[in-house]
């Protein structure tokens, strides 16, 4: 019986910056596994190691040897002068006839641009071509790095369903397809995957700078904002009313003389924590 893919104590650094630290988890054979983490956690680095494009500093990957890989990168990586059909045939080879490719383009609303150079397509159209190129290849392990980004909500749901149908069709035919789906979108992960993993050890890089609270902005449902330093840059995030229950905890993180101050629409400051 085929084995699961095992990532064991995988570590990787760039210029003394630790990107992956002793990462360990299993990818179930013949199933879709979602890997969730925020941007900068090392998800893409992990995929590059699995594809053989990077070497880990330590640790190992077992069960992947000899598997045929297919991938959707964060960038589309299409040949701009070629049409969608020609881009897909680069990986499909003789395994998928042209009629199968045209039917896939039709099912993803791309048939009308099947013969146009990819450079003339929109971002969403190019993204769908990149996904079809990965699906229409004789793979055993499919690596998806945020494959639905840039798609509007309606199109994204349709393409997610198309992707699931394609994978399930092969599995039902006895052609086992193992999929690692990387995303930071919990809705996508829940829709696509049989199992959702969050194995990354992520250092907290934020230095809180201050929190401002005020009456909810008209129609926005927001109660204020939090300012914090993220890798040297000052960023601002909105605060919703439910967040107020943890404000006291956040206050303990504020360095030095920083404090939480209630700021009202008239500019007055009335009290604080």
PDB file of C-alpha atoms in Angstrom:
ATOM      1  CA  UNK A   1       0.000   0.000   0.000  1.00  0.00           C
ATOM      2  CA  UNK A   2       1.394   3.477  -0.880  1.00  0.00           C
ATOM      3  CA  UNK A   3       2.662   5.455   2.079  1.00  0.00           C
ATOM      4  CA  UNK A   4       1.897   8.942   3.278  1.00  0.00           C
ATOM      5  CA  UNK A   5       4.462  11.661   2.603  1.00  0.00           C
ATOM      6  CA  UNK A   6       6.335  12.469   5.792  1.00  0.00           C
ATOM      7  CA  UNK A   7       8.022  15.800   6.490  1.00  0.00           C
ATOM      8  CA  UNK A   8      10.438  15.224   9.367  1.00  0.00           C
ATOM      9  CA  UNK A   9      12.167  17.969  11.369  1.00  0.00           C
ATOM     10  CA  UNK A  10      12.624  20.167   8.291  1.00  0.00           C
ATOM     11  CA  UNK A  11      14.616  23.390   8.788  1.00  0.00           C
ATOM     12  CA  UNK A  12      15.672  26.102   6.347  1.00  0.00           C
ATOM     13  CA  UNK A  13      17.358  29.487   6.776  1.00  0.00           C
ATOM     14  CA  UNK A  14      18.225  32.321   4.405  1.00  0.00           C
ATOM     15  CA  UNK A  15      21.117  34.582   5.439  1.00  0.00           C
ATOM     16  CA  UNK A  16      20.782  33.499   9.075  1.00  0.00           C
ATOM     17  CA  UNK A  17      17.022  34.131   9.040  1.00  0.00           C
ATOM     18  CA  UNK A  18      15.165  30.990  10.087  1.00  0.00           C
ATOM     19  CA  UNK A  19      12.280  30.321   7.692  1.00  0.00           C
ATOM     20  CA  UNK A  20      11.436  26.732   8.645  1.00  0.00           C
ATOM     21  CA  UNK A  21      12.267  25.343  12.073  1.00  0.00           C
ATOM     22  CA  UNK A  22      12.002  21.590  12.684  1.00  0.00           C
ATOM     23  CA  UNK A  23       8.761  21.335  10.692  1.00  0.00           C
ATOM     24  CA  UNK A  24       7.059  17.925  10.896  1.00  0.00           C
ATOM     25  CA  UNK A  25       3.752  16.623   9.538  1.00  0.00           C
ATOM     26  CA  UNK A  26       2.260  13.986   7.211  1.00  0.00           C
ATOM     27  CA  UNK A  27       0.492  14.411   3.853  1.00  0.00           C
ATOM     28  CA  UNK A  28      -2.090  11.656   3.480  1.00  0.00           C
ATOM     29  CA  UNK A  29      -1.814   9.563   0.334  1.00  0.00           C
ATOM     30  CA  UNK A  30      -4.746   9.970  -2.074  1.00  0.00           C
ATOM     31  CA  UNK A  31      -6.289  12.884  -0.155  1.00  0.00           C
ATOM     32  CA  UNK A  32      -6.369  16.686  -0.235  1.00  0.00           C
ATOM     33  CA  UNK A  33      -4.488  18.201   2.698  1.00  0.00           C
ATOM     34  CA  UNK A  34      -4.677  21.934   3.348  1.00  0.00           C
ATOM     35  CA  UNK A  35      -1.727  23.705   4.911  1.00  0.00           C
ATOM     36  CA  UNK A  36      -2.624  26.979   6.605  1.00  0.00           C
ATOM     37  CA  UNK A  37      -0.392  29.772   7.855  1.00  0.00           C
ATOM     38  CA  UNK A  38      -0.142  33.538   7.399  1.00  0.00           C
ATOM     39  CA  UNK A  39       2.131  35.121   4.812  1.00  0.00           C
ATOM     40  CA  UNK A  40       5.803  34.824   5.626  1.00  0.00           C
ATOM     41  CA  UNK A  41       5.489  31.568   7.578  1.00  0.00           C
ATOM     42  CA  UNK A  42       7.508  29.533   5.077  1.00  0.00           C
ATOM     43  CA  UNK A  43       4.768  27.790   3.087  1.00  0.00           C
ATOM     44  CA  UNK A  44       6.269  28.573  -0.312  1.00  0.00           C
ATOM     45  CA  UNK A  45       9.741  27.599   0.891  1.00  0.00           C
ATOM     46  CA  UNK A  46       8.343  24.228   1.943  1.00  0.00           C
ATOM     47  CA  UNK A  47       6.799  23.689  -1.493  1.00  0.00           C
ATOM     48  CA  UNK A  48      10.073  24.581  -3.197  1.00  0.00           C
ATOM     49  CA  UNK A  49      11.837  21.973  -1.077  1.00  0.00           C
ATOM     50  CA  UNK A  50       9.214  19.361  -1.975  1.00  0.00           C
ATOM     51  CA  UNK A  51       9.683  20.210  -5.670  1.00  0.00           C
ATOM     52  CA  UNK A  52      13.453  19.926  -5.403  1.00  0.00           C
ATOM     53  CA  UNK A  53      14.008  23.618  -6.143  1.00  0.00           C
ATOM     54  CA  UNK A  54      15.549  24.228  -2.708  1.00  0.00           C
ATOM     55  CA  UNK A  55      17.527  22.087  -0.296  1.00  0.00           C
ATOM     56  CA  UNK A  56      16.645  21.948   3.389  1.00  0.00           C
ATOM     57  CA  UNK A  57      19.397  22.713   5.886  1.00  0.00           C
ATOM     58  CA  UNK A  58      18.343  19.710   7.947  1.00  0.00           C
ATOM     59  CA  UNK A  59      15.535  17.196   8.243  1.00  0.00           C
ATOM     60  CA  UNK A  60      14.092  14.942   5.557  1.00  0.00           C
ATOM     61  CA  UNK A  61      11.110  14.256   3.304  1.00  0.00           C
ATOM     62  CA  UNK A  62      10.075  10.612   2.958  1.00  0.00           C
ATOM     63  CA  UNK A  63       7.552   8.971   0.647  1.00  0.00           C
ATOM     64  CA  UNK A  64       7.886  11.478  -2.198  1.00  0.00           C
ATOM     65  CA  UNK A  65      10.663   9.751  -4.103  1.00  0.00           C
ATOM     66  CA  UNK A  66       9.610   8.695  -7.592  1.00  0.00           C
ATOM     67  CA  UNK A  67       6.311  10.577  -7.535  1.00  0.00           C
ATOM     68  CA  UNK A  68       5.353  12.659 -10.572  1.00  0.00           C
ATOM     69  CA  UNK A  69       4.753  16.233  -9.443  1.00  0.00           C
ATOM     70  CA  UNK A  70       2.580  19.022 -10.756  1.00  0.00           C
ATOM     71  CA  UNK A  71       2.286  22.493  -9.272  1.00  0.00           C
ATOM     72  CA  UNK A  72       0.583  25.857  -9.288  1.00  0.00           C
ATOM     73  CA  UNK A  73       3.006  28.540  -8.120  1.00  0.00           C
ATOM     74  CA  UNK A  74       2.039  31.847  -6.551  1.00  0.00           C
ATOM     75  CA  UNK A  75       3.038  33.388  -9.889  1.00  0.00           C
ATOM     76  CA  UNK A  76       1.296  32.057 -13.006  1.00  0.00           C
ATOM     77  CA  UNK A  77       4.593  31.317 -14.827  1.00  0.00           C
ATOM     78  CA  UNK A  78       2.968  30.972 -18.236  1.00  0.00           C
ATOM     79  CA  UNK A  79       4.587  31.467 -21.632  1.00  0.00           C
ATOM     80  CA  UNK A  80       3.172  34.842 -22.646  1.00  0.00           C
ATOM     81  CA  UNK A  81       3.512  34.352 -26.396  1.00  0.00           C
ATOM     82  CA  UNK A  82       1.682  31.011 -26.342  1.00  0.00           C
ATOM     83  CA  UNK A  83      -2.063  30.442 -26.199  1.00  0.00           C
ATOM     84  CA  UNK A  84      -3.806  28.743 -23.254  1.00  0.00           C
ATOM     85  CA  UNK A  85      -4.031  25.531 -25.301  1.00  0.00           C
ATOM     86  CA  UNK A  86      -0.299  25.582 -26.066  1.00  0.00           C
ATOM     87  CA  UNK A  87       0.624  26.375 -22.454  1.00  0.00           C
ATOM     88  CA  UNK A  88      -1.424  23.417 -21.224  1.00  0.00           C
ATOM     89  CA  UNK A  89      -0.024  21.067 -23.852  1.00  0.00           C
ATOM     90  CA  UNK A  90       3.477  21.747 -22.546  1.00  0.00           C
ATOM     91  CA  UNK A  91       2.641  19.571 -19.525  1.00  0.00           C
ATOM     92  CA  UNK A  92      -0.263  17.517 -20.895  1.00  0.00           C
ATOM     93  CA  UNK A  93       1.828  16.017 -23.677  1.00  0.00           C
ATOM     94  CA  UNK A  94       0.087  13.047 -25.252  1.00  0.00           C
ATOM     95  CA  UNK A  95      -1.754  12.144 -22.060  1.00  0.00           C
ATOM     96  CA  UNK A  96      -4.593  14.580 -22.742  1.00  0.00           C
ATOM     97  CA  UNK A  97      -5.836  15.127 -26.327  1.00  0.00           C
ATOM     98  CA  UNK A  98      -6.642  18.617 -27.575  1.00  0.00           C
ATOM     99  CA  UNK A  99     -10.374  17.974 -27.268  1.00  0.00           C
ATOM    100  CA  UNK A 100      -9.976  17.278 -23.545  1.00  0.00           C
ATOM    101  CA  UNK A 101      -8.069  20.539 -23.148  1.00  0.00           C
ATOM    102  CA  UNK A 102     -10.749  22.494 -25.031  1.00  0.00           C
ATOM    103  CA  UNK A 103     -13.461  20.944 -22.866  1.00  0.00           C
ATOM    104  CA  UNK A 104     -11.568  21.981 -19.722  1.00  0.00           C
ATOM    105  CA  UNK A 105     -11.237  25.517 -21.078  1.00  0.00           C
ATOM    106  CA  UNK A 106     -14.969  25.600 -21.748  1.00  0.00           C
ATOM    107  CA  UNK A 107     -15.806  24.387 -18.244  1.00  0.00           C
ATOM    108  CA  UNK A 108     -13.684  27.182 -16.773  1.00  0.00           C
ATOM    109  CA  UNK A 109     -15.019  29.944 -19.065  1.00  0.00           C
ATOM    110  CA  UNK A 110     -11.810  30.213 -21.099  1.00  0.00           C
ATOM    111  CA  UNK A 111     -12.854  28.761 -24.438  1.00  0.00           C
ATOM    112  CA  UNK A 112     -13.337  32.188 -26.027  1.00  0.00           C
ATOM    113  CA  UNK A 113      -9.659  33.013 -25.466  1.00  0.00           C
ATOM    114  CA  UNK A 114      -8.272  29.536 -26.194  1.00  0.00           C
ATOM    115  CA  UNK A 115      -6.135  30.755 -29.117  1.00  0.00           C
ATOM    116  CA  UNK A 116      -5.115  34.191 -27.791  1.00  0.00           C
ATOM    117  CA  UNK A 117      -1.579  34.819 -26.532  1.00  0.00           C
ATOM    118  CA  UNK A 118      -1.625  34.536 -22.745  1.00  0.00           C
ATOM    119  CA  UNK A 119      -0.090  38.007 -22.457  1.00  0.00           C
ATOM    120  CA  UNK A 120      -3.431  39.422 -23.618  1.00  0.00           C
ATOM    121  CA  UNK A 121      -5.451  37.687 -20.901  1.00  0.00           C
ATOM    122  CA  UNK A 122      -6.629  39.197 -17.634  1.00  0.00           C
ATOM    123  CA  UNK A 123      -5.061  38.193 -14.335  1.00  0.00           C
ATOM    124  CA  UNK A 124      -8.007  35.958 -13.451  1.00  0.00           C
ATOM    125  CA  UNK A 125      -7.940  34.247 -16.834  1.00  0.00           C
ATOM    126  CA  UNK A 126      -4.204  33.618 -16.584  1.00  0.00           C
ATOM    127  CA  UNK A 127      -4.666  32.162 -13.123  1.00  0.00           C
ATOM    128  CA  UNK A 128      -7.194  29.662 -14.432  1.00  0.00           C
ATOM    129  CA  UNK A 129      -4.858  28.665 -17.276  1.00  0.00           C
ATOM    130  CA  UNK A 130      -2.074  28.045 -14.747  1.00  0.00           C
ATOM    131  CA  UNK A 131      -4.395  25.823 -12.716  1.00  0.00           C
ATOM    132  CA  UNK A 132      -5.546  23.857 -15.771  1.00  0.00           C
ATOM    133  CA  UNK A 133      -1.937  23.346 -16.823  1.00  0.00           C
ATOM    134  CA  UNK A 134      -1.284  21.711 -13.444  1.00  0.00           C
ATOM    135  CA  UNK A 135      -4.460  19.608 -13.442  1.00  0.00           C
ATOM    136  CA  UNK A 136      -4.046  18.405 -17.027  1.00  0.00           C
ATOM    137  CA  UNK A 137      -0.753  16.661 -16.454  1.00  0.00           C
ATOM    138  CA  UNK A 138       0.018  13.061 -15.442  1.00  0.00           C
ATOM    139  CA  UNK A 139       0.768  13.901 -11.800  1.00  0.00           C
ATOM    140  CA  UNK A 140       0.637  11.842  -8.630  1.00  0.00           C
ATOM    141  CA  UNK A 141       1.326  14.709  -6.223  1.00  0.00           C
ATOM    142  CA  UNK A 142      -0.242  18.116  -6.861  1.00  0.00           C
ATOM    143  CA  UNK A 143       1.198  21.141  -5.024  1.00  0.00           C
ATOM    144  CA  UNK A 144      -1.075  24.188  -4.969  1.00  0.00           C
ATOM    145  CA  UNK A 145       0.321  27.492  -3.699  1.00  0.00           C
ATOM    146  CA  UNK A 146      -2.702  29.795  -3.215  1.00  0.00           C
ATOM    147  CA  UNK A 147      -4.118  28.711  -6.590  1.00  0.00           C
ATOM    148  CA  UNK A 148      -7.338  30.750  -6.391  1.00  0.00           C
ATOM    149  CA  UNK A 149      -5.869  34.143  -5.558  1.00  0.00           C
ATOM    150  CA  UNK A 150      -6.994  37.005  -7.778  1.00  0.00           C
ATOM    151  CA  UNK A 151     -10.333  35.380  -8.642  1.00  0.00           C
ATOM    152  CA  UNK A 152     -13.608  37.097  -7.817  1.00  0.00           C
ATOM    153  CA  UNK A 153     -15.923  35.298  -5.391  1.00  0.00           C
ATOM    154  CA  UNK A 154     -18.230  33.745  -7.994  1.00  0.00           C
ATOM    155  CA  UNK A 155     -15.393  32.553 -10.216  1.00  0.00           C
ATOM    156  CA  UNK A 156     -13.383  31.305  -7.257  1.00  0.00           C
ATOM    157  CA  UNK A 157     -16.224  29.060  -6.050  1.00  0.00           C
ATOM    158  CA  UNK A 158     -16.736  27.672  -9.538  1.00  0.00           C
ATOM    159  CA  UNK A 159     -13.029  26.955 -10.050  1.00  0.00           C
ATOM    160  CA  UNK A 160     -12.711  25.385  -6.601  1.00  0.00           C
ATOM    161  CA  UNK A 161     -15.558  23.037  -7.464  1.00  0.00           C
ATOM    162  CA  UNK A 162     -14.011  22.270 -10.858  1.00  0.00           C
ATOM    163  CA  UNK A 163     -10.704  21.441  -9.168  1.00  0.00           C
ATOM    164  CA  UNK A 164     -12.381  19.135  -6.647  1.00  0.00           C
ATOM    165  CA  UNK A 165     -14.359  17.392  -9.395  1.00  0.00           C
ATOM    166  CA  UNK A 166     -11.211  16.840 -11.457  1.00  0.00           C
ATOM    167  CA  UNK A 167      -9.309  15.298  -8.537  1.00  0.00           C
ATOM    168  CA  UNK A 168     -12.248  13.157  -7.377  1.00  0.00           C
ATOM    169  CA  UNK A 169     -12.854  11.879 -10.903  1.00  0.00           C
ATOM    170  CA  UNK A 170      -9.329  10.505 -11.051  1.00  0.00           C
ATOM    171  CA  UNK A 171      -9.521   9.014  -7.564  1.00  0.00           C
ATOM    172  CA  UNK A 172     -12.859   7.342  -8.377  1.00  0.00           C
ATOM    173  CA  UNK A 173     -11.217   5.837 -11.467  1.00  0.00           C
ATOM    174  CA  UNK A 174      -8.523   4.308  -9.284  1.00  0.00           C
ATOM    175  CA  UNK A 175      -5.869   6.900 -10.190  1.00  0.00           C
ATOM    176  CA  UNK A 176      -4.807   8.121  -6.773  1.00  0.00           C
ATOM    177  CA  UNK A 177      -4.082  11.842  -6.559  1.00  0.00           C
ATOM    178  CA  UNK A 178      -2.392  13.311  -3.507  1.00  0.00           C
ATOM    179  CA  UNK A 179      -2.792  17.070  -3.078  1.00  0.00           C
ATOM    180  CA  UNK A 180      -1.105  19.590  -0.790  1.00  0.00           C
ATOM    181  CA  UNK A 181      -3.100  22.812  -0.880  1.00  0.00           C
ATOM    182  CA  UNK A 182      -1.416  25.862   0.659  1.00  0.00           C
ATOM    183  CA  UNK A 183      -3.591  28.799   1.666  1.00  0.00           C
ATOM    184  CA  UNK A 184      -4.165  31.371   4.382  1.00  0.00           C
ATOM    185  CA  UNK A 185      -7.922  31.390   3.668  1.00  0.00           C
ATOM    186  CA  UNK A 186      -9.850  29.212   6.114  1.00  0.00           C
ATOM    187  CA  UNK A 187     -12.937  29.145   3.870  1.00  0.00           C
ATOM    188  CA  UNK A 188     -10.941  27.737   0.960  1.00  0.00           C
ATOM    189  CA  UNK A 189      -9.256  25.190   3.202  1.00  0.00           C
ATOM    190  CA  UNK A 190     -12.549  23.950   4.655  1.00  0.00           C
ATOM    191  CA  UNK A 191     -14.148  23.695   1.207  1.00  0.00           C
ATOM    192  CA  UNK A 192     -11.288  21.878  -0.472  1.00  0.00           C
ATOM    193  CA  UNK A 193      -9.555  19.649   2.041  1.00  0.00           C
ATOM    194  CA  UNK A 194     -10.252  16.496   4.011  1.00  0.00           C
ATOM    195  CA  UNK A 195      -7.697  17.619   6.583  1.00  0.00           C
ATOM    196  CA  UNK A 196      -6.425  21.058   7.578  1.00  0.00           C
ATOM    197  CA  UNK A 197      -2.980  21.368   9.145  1.00  0.00           C
ATOM    198  CA  UNK A 198      -1.306  24.341  10.825  1.00  0.00           C
ATOM    199  CA  UNK A 199       2.131  22.925  11.646  1.00  0.00           C
ATOM    200  CA  UNK A 200       4.232  26.060  11.366  1.00  0.00           C
ATOM    201  CA  UNK A 201       6.005  27.518  14.362  1.00  0.00           C
ATOM    202  CA  UNK A 202       5.606  31.238  13.786  1.00  0.00           C
ATOM    203  CA  UNK A 203       7.503  33.808  15.880  1.00  0.00           C
ATOM    204  CA  UNK A 204       5.387  36.813  16.852  1.00  0.00           C
ATOM    205  CA  UNK A 205       7.018  39.656  14.859  1.00  0.00           C
ATOM    206  CA  UNK A 206       4.714  42.457  15.935  1.00  0.00           C
ATOM    207  CA  UNK A 207       5.619  45.224  18.360  1.00  0.00           C
ATOM    208  CA  UNK A 208       2.429  47.011  19.452  1.00  0.00           C
ATOM    209  CA  UNK A 209       2.687  50.805  19.191  1.00  0.00           C
ATOM    210  CA  UNK A 210      -0.688  51.849  20.558  1.00  0.00           C
ATOM    211  CA  UNK A 211      -4.414  51.174  20.471  1.00  0.00           C
ATOM    212  CA  UNK A 212      -7.143  53.736  19.807  1.00  0.00           C
ATOM    213  CA  UNK A 213     -10.754  53.019  20.689  1.00  0.00           C
ATOM    214  CA  UNK A 214     -13.809  55.014  19.794  1.00  0.00           C
ATOM    215  CA  UNK A 215     -17.508  54.750  19.012  1.00  0.00           C
ATOM    216  CA  UNK A 216     -18.274  52.530  16.021  1.00  0.00           C
ATOM    217  CA  UNK A 217     -17.883  54.281  12.700  1.00  0.00           C
ATOM    218  CA  UNK A 218     -21.180  54.741  10.922  1.00  0.00           C
ATOM    219  CA  UNK A 219     -22.127  51.567   9.081  1.00  0.00           C
ATOM    220  CA  UNK A 220     -18.666  49.998   9.339  1.00  0.00           C
ATOM    221  CA  UNK A 221     -19.043  48.004  12.541  1.00  0.00           C
ATOM    222  CA  UNK A 222     -15.545  49.110  13.596  1.00  0.00           C
ATOM    223  CA  UNK A 223     -14.684  50.275  17.098  1.00  0.00           C
ATOM    224  CA  UNK A 224     -11.218  51.686  16.510  1.00  0.00           C
ATOM    225  CA  UNK A 225      -7.779  50.650  15.326  1.00  0.00           C
ATOM    226  CA  UNK A 226      -4.515  49.169  16.553  1.00  0.00           C
ATOM    227  CA  UNK A 227      -1.127  50.416  15.422  1.00  0.00           C
ATOM    228  CA  UNK A 228       1.794  47.988  15.510  1.00  0.00           C
ATOM    229  CA  UNK A 229       5.289  47.609  14.149  1.00  0.00           C
ATOM    230  CA  UNK A 230       5.748  44.678  11.762  1.00  0.00           C
ATOM    231  CA  UNK A 231       9.327  44.044  10.595  1.00  0.00           C
ATOM    232  CA  UNK A 232      10.167  47.719  10.895  1.00  0.00           C
ATOM    233  CA  UNK A 233       6.984  49.068   9.285  1.00  0.00           C
ATOM    234  CA  UNK A 234       4.094  50.702  11.115  1.00  0.00           C
ATOM    235  CA  UNK A 235       0.803  49.051  10.173  1.00  0.00           C
ATOM    236  CA  UNK A 236      -2.798  49.721  11.174  1.00  0.00           C
ATOM    237  CA  UNK A 237      -5.527  47.139  11.672  1.00  0.00           C
ATOM    238  CA  UNK A 238      -9.213  47.829  12.396  1.00  0.00           C
ATOM    239  CA  UNK A 239     -10.726  46.732  15.697  1.00  0.00           C
ATOM    240  CA  UNK A 240     -14.221  45.255  15.762  1.00  0.00           C
ATOM    241  CA  UNK A 241     -16.375  45.398  18.901  1.00  0.00           C
ATOM    242  CA  UNK A 242     -15.791  41.731  19.742  1.00  0.00           C
ATOM    243  CA  UNK A 243     -12.067  42.455  19.917  1.00  0.00           C
ATOM    244  CA  UNK A 244     -12.592  44.723  22.918  1.00  0.00           C
ATOM    245  CA  UNK A 245     -12.764  41.706  25.211  1.00  0.00           C
ATOM    246  CA  UNK A 246      -9.030  41.138  24.700  1.00  0.00           C
ATOM    247  CA  UNK A 247      -7.920  44.757  24.878  1.00  0.00           C
ATOM    248  CA  UNK A 248      -6.812  44.365  28.472  1.00  0.00           C
ATOM    249  CA  UNK A 249      -4.512  41.537  27.412  1.00  0.00           C
ATOM    250  CA  UNK A 250      -3.095  43.575  24.547  1.00  0.00           C
ATOM    251  CA  UNK A 251      -2.442  46.418  26.964  1.00  0.00           C
ATOM    252  CA  UNK A 252       0.035  44.233  28.802  1.00  0.00           C
ATOM    253  CA  UNK A 253       2.062  43.900  25.573  1.00  0.00           C
ATOM    254  CA  UNK A 254       2.510  47.625  25.060  1.00  0.00           C
ATOM    255  CA  UNK A 255       6.133  48.666  25.681  1.00  0.00           C
ATOM    256  CA  UNK A 256       7.295  51.461  27.931  1.00  0.00           C
ATOM    257  CA  UNK A 257       4.844  54.276  28.434  1.00  0.00           C
ATOM    258  CA  UNK A 258       2.426  53.232  25.697  1.00  0.00           C
ATOM    259  CA  UNK A 259      -1.182  52.853  26.801  1.00  0.00           C
ATOM    260  CA  UNK A 260      -4.640  52.398  25.373  1.00  0.00           C
ATOM    261  CA  UNK A 261      -6.547  55.643  25.024  1.00  0.00           C
ATOM    262  CA  UNK A 262     -10.220  56.095  24.182  1.00  0.00           C
ATOM    263  CA  UNK A 263     -10.464  58.526  21.252  1.00  0.00           C
ATOM    264  CA  UNK A 264     -13.841  60.044  20.443  1.00  0.00           C
ATOM    265  CA  UNK A 265     -15.051  61.649  17.180  1.00  0.00           C
ATOM    266  CA  UNK A 266     -14.625  65.143  18.578  1.00  0.00           C
ATOM    267  CA  UNK A 267     -10.937  64.427  19.165  1.00  0.00           C
ATOM    268  CA  UNK A 268     -11.213  64.380  22.942  1.00  0.00           C
ATOM    269  CA  UNK A 269      -9.385  61.718  24.978  1.00  0.00           C
ATOM    270  CA  UNK A 270     -11.428  60.473  27.896  1.00  0.00           C
ATOM    271  CA  UNK A 271      -9.700  57.971  30.071  1.00  0.00           C
ATOM    272  CA  UNK A 272      -7.609  54.969  29.227  1.00  0.00           C
ATOM    273  CA  UNK A 273      -6.294  51.644  30.474  1.00  0.00           C
TER     274      UNK A 273
END
